[in-house]
mmCIF file of C-alpha atoms in Angstrom:
data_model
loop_
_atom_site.group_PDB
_atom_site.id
_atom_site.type_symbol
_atom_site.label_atom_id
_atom_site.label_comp_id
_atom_site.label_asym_id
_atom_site.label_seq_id
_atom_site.Cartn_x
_atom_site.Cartn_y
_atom_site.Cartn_z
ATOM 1 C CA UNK A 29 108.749 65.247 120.390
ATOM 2 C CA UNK A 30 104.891 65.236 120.210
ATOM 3 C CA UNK A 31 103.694 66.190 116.394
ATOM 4 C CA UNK A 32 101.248 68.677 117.744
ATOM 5 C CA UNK A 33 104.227 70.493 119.677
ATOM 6 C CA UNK A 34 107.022 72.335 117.879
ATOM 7 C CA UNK A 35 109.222 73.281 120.943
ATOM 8 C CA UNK A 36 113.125 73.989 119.447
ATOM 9 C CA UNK A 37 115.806 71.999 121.306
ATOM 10 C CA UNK A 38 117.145 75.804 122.575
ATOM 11 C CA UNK A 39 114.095 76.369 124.457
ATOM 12 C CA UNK A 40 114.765 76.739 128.119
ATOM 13 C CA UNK A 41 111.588 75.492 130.077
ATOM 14 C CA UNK A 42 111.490 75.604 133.867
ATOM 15 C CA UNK A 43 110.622 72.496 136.405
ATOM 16 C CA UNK A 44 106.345 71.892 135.724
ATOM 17 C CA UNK A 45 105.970 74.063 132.779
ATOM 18 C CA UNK A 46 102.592 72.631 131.336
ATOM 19 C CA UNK A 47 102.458 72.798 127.557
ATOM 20 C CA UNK A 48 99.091 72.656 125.497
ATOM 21 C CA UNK A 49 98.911 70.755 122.170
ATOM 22 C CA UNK A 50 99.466 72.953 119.213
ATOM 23 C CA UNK A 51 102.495 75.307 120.040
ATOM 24 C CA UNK A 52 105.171 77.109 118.667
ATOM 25 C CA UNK A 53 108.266 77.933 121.093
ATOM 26 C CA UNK A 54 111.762 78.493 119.580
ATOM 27 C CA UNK A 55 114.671 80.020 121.546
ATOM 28 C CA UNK A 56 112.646 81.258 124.420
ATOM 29 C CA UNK A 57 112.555 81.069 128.070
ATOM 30 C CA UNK A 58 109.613 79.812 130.026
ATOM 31 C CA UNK A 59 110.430 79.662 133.515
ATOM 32 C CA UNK A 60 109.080 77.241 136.422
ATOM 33 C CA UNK A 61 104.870 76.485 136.908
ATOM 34 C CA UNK A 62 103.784 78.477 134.124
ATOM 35 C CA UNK A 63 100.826 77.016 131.872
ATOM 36 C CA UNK A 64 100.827 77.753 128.026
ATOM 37 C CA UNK A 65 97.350 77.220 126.205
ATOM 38 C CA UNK A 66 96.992 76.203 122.671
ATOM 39 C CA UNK A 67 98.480 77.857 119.449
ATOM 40 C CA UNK A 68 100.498 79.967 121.419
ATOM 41 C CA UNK A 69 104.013 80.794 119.772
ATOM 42 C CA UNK A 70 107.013 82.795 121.759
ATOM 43 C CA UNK A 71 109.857 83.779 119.713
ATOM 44 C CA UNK A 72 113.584 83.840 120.403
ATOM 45 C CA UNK A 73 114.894 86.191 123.330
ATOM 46 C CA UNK A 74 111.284 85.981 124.996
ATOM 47 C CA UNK A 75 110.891 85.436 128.358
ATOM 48 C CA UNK A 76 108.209 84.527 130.300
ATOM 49 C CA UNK A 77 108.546 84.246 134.346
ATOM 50 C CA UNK A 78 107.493 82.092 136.685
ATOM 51 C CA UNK A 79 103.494 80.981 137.661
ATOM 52 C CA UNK A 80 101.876 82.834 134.559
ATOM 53 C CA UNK A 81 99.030 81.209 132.367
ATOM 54 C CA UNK A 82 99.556 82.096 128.583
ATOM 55 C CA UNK A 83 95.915 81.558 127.169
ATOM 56 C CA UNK A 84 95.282 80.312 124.063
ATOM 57 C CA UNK A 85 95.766 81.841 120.295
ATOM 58 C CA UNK A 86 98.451 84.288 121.851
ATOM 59 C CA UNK A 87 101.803 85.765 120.131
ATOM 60 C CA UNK A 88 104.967 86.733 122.493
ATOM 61 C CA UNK A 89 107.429 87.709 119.665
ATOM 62 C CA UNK A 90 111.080 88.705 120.418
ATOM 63 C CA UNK A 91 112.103 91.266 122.754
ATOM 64 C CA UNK A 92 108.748 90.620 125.155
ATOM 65 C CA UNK A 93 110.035 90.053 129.125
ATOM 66 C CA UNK A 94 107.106 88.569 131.322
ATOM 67 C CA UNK A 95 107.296 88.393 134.602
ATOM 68 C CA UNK A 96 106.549 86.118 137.459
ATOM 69 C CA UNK A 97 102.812 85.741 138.134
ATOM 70 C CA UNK A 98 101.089 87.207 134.832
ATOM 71 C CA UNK A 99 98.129 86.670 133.310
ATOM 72 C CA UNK A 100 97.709 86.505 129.587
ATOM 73 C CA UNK A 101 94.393 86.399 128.071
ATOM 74 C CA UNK A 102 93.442 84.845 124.955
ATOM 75 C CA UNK A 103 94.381 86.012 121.492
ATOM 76 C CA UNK A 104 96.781 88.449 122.931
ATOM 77 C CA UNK A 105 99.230 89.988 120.278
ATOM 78 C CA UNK A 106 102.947 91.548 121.488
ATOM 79 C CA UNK A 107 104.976 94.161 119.167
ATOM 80 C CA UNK A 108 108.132 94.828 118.597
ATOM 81 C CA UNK A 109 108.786 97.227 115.482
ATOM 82 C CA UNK A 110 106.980 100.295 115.588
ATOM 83 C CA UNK A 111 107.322 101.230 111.579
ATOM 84 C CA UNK A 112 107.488 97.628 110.389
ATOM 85 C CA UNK A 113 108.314 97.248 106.489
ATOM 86 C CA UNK A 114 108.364 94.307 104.311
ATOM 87 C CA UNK A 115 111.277 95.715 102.051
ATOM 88 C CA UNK A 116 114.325 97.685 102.350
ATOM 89 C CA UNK A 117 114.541 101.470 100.301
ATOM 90 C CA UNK A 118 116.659 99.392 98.150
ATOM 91 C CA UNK A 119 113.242 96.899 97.421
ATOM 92 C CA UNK A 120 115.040 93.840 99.132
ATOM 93 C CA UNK A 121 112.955 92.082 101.261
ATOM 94 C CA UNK A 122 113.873 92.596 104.768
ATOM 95 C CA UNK A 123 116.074 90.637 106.853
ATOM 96 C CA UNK A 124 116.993 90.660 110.649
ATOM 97 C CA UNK A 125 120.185 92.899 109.989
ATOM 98 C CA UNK A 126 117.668 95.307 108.673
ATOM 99 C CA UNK A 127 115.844 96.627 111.608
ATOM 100 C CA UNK A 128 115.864 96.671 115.266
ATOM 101 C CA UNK A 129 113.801 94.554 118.001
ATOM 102 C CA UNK A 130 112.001 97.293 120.015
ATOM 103 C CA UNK A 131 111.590 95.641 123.702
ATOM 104 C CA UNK A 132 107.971 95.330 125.695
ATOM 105 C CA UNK A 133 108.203 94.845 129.578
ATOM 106 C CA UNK A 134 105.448 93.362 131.483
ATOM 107 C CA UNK A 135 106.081 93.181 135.216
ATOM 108 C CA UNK A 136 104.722 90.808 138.272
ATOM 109 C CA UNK A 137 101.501 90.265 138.839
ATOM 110 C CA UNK A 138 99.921 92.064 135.690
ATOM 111 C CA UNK A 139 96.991 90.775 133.593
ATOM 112 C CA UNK A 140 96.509 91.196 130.261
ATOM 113 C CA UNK A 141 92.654 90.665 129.009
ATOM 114 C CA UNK A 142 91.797 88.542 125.856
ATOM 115 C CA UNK A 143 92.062 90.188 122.267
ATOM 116 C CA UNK A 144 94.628 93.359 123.944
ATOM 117 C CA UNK A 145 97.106 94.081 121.441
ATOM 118 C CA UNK A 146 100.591 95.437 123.266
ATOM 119 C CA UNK A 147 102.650 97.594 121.101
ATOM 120 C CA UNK A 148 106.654 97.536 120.925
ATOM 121 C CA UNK A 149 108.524 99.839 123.407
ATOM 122 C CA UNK A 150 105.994 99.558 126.359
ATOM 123 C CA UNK A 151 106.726 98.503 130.117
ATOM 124 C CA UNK A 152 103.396 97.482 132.085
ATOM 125 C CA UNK A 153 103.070 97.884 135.292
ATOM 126 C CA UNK A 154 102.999 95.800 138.703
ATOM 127 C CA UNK A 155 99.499 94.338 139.091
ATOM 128 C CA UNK A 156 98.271 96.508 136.339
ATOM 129 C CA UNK A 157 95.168 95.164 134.324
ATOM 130 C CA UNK A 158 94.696 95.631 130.550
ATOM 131 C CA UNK A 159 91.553 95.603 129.405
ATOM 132 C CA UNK A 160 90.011 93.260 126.820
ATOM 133 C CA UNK A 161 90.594 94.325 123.733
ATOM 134 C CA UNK A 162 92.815 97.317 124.436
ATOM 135 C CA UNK A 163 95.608 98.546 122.611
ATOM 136 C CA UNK A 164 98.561 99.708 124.872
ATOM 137 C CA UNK A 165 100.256 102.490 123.141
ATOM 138 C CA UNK A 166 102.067 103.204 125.862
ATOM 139 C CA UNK A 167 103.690 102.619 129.473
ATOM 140 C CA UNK A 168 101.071 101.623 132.075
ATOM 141 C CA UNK A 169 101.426 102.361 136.124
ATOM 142 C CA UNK A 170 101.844 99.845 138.539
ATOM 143 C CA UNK A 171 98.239 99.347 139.859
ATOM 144 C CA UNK A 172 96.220 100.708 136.598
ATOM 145 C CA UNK A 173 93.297 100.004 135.066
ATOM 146 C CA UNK A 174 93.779 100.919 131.025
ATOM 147 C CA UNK A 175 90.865 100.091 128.422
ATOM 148 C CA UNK A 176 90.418 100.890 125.030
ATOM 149 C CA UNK A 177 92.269 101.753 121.587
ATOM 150 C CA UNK A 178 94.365 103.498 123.056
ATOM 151 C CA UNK A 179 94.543 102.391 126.546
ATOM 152 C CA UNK A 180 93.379 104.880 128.814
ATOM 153 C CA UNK A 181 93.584 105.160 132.232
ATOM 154 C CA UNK A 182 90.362 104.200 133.549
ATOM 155 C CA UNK A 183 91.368 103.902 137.623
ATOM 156 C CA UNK A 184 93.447 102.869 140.027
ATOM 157 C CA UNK A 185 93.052 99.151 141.435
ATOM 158 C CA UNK A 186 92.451 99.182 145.526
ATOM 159 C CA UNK A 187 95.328 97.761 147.582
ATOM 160 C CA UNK A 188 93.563 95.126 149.104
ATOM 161 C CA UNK A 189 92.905 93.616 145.236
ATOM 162 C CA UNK A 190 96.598 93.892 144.610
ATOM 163 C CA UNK A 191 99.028 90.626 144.257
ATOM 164 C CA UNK A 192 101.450 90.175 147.236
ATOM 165 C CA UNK A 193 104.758 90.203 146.146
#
C-alpha cells in the first residue's frame, strides 16, 4: 500500500478507479472510472457510482449514495446526523449504538459546486446543480439550479444542457 494512501482492505473499488495521493477510504464502495482528488475521505456504507470526479479536500461520510456520472466539487462536506452530540444525557461520550446514520441521496448526472455543504436526510436530483458554496437543507428537483445558505431554487436547467441518461 502507498504511505500517502490509506485505502482499508474492505474497500470495494471498481475496474480504473483513479486514486489521488493523500486519501482516506474505509469500507466504501467506489464503483468503475471514477477519479478521487486529494484528501478526500469516504466512510463505511458510502457509495459512490460509476464515472464521477470527487475533487479534492471533500468528505462523503456514511450513509451518502452517489450516483453514476456526478460531479463533486472541491471541499465539499456530506451530513448525516441532523442534532449531532458529543455525549450521551448520561455524559458518556457517544458511540455508534448511540445515534442513527441519517441517509443523503445524490442521483445521476448531478453536480455539486466547490465549498457546498449537503446536510443529512436530503436526495438531489437528476442533473441538478448545487451551487458553490450552498448549503442544501433540503431535497432538490431533478433539473434545478439551488444557490445559497439555504439552497434556493434559482431555475430550472434547459433540456438541451441536461446529461443523457
Amino acid at each position: 500500500m502507498n504511505q500517502h494512501k490509506c485505502i482499508a482492505p474492505d474497500v470495494q473499488l471498481g475496474k480504473d478507479v483513479k486514486l489521488s495521493q493523500f486519501i482516506n477510504l474505509y469500507g466504501c464502495k467506489v464503483d468503475d472510472d471514477t477519479k478521487i482528488g486529494a484528501f478526500v475521505e469516504i466512510q463505511k456504507n458510502a457509495k459512490v457510482g460509476k464515472n464521477c470526479k470527487i475533487s479534492s479536500h471533500t468528505f462523503i461520510c456514511e450513509g451518502v449514495i452517489i450516483e453514476d456520472n456526478v460531479f463533486v466539487g472541491h471541499g465539499v462536506t456530506f451530513i448525516n446526523d441532523s442534532y449531532p452530540r458529543a455525549t450521551t444525557p448520561e455524559g458518556q461520550l457517544q458511540s455508534e449504538k448511540d445515534w442513527k446514520v441519517e441517509p443523503t441521496l445524490v442521483k445521476k448526472g448531478a453536480s455539486i459546486g466547490s465549498g457546498a455543504t449537503i446536510l443529512a436526510n436530503v436526495t438531489i436530483g437528476e442533473n441538478a446543480l448545487v451551487g458553490a458554496g450552498s448549503v442544501v437543507t433540503r431535497d432538490v428537483p431533478d433539473n434545478a439550479i439551488v444557490v445559497g445558505n439555504p439552497a434556493r431554487l434559482l431555475r430550472l436547467i434547459a433540456p438541451e444542457l441536461t446529461v443523457a441518461s
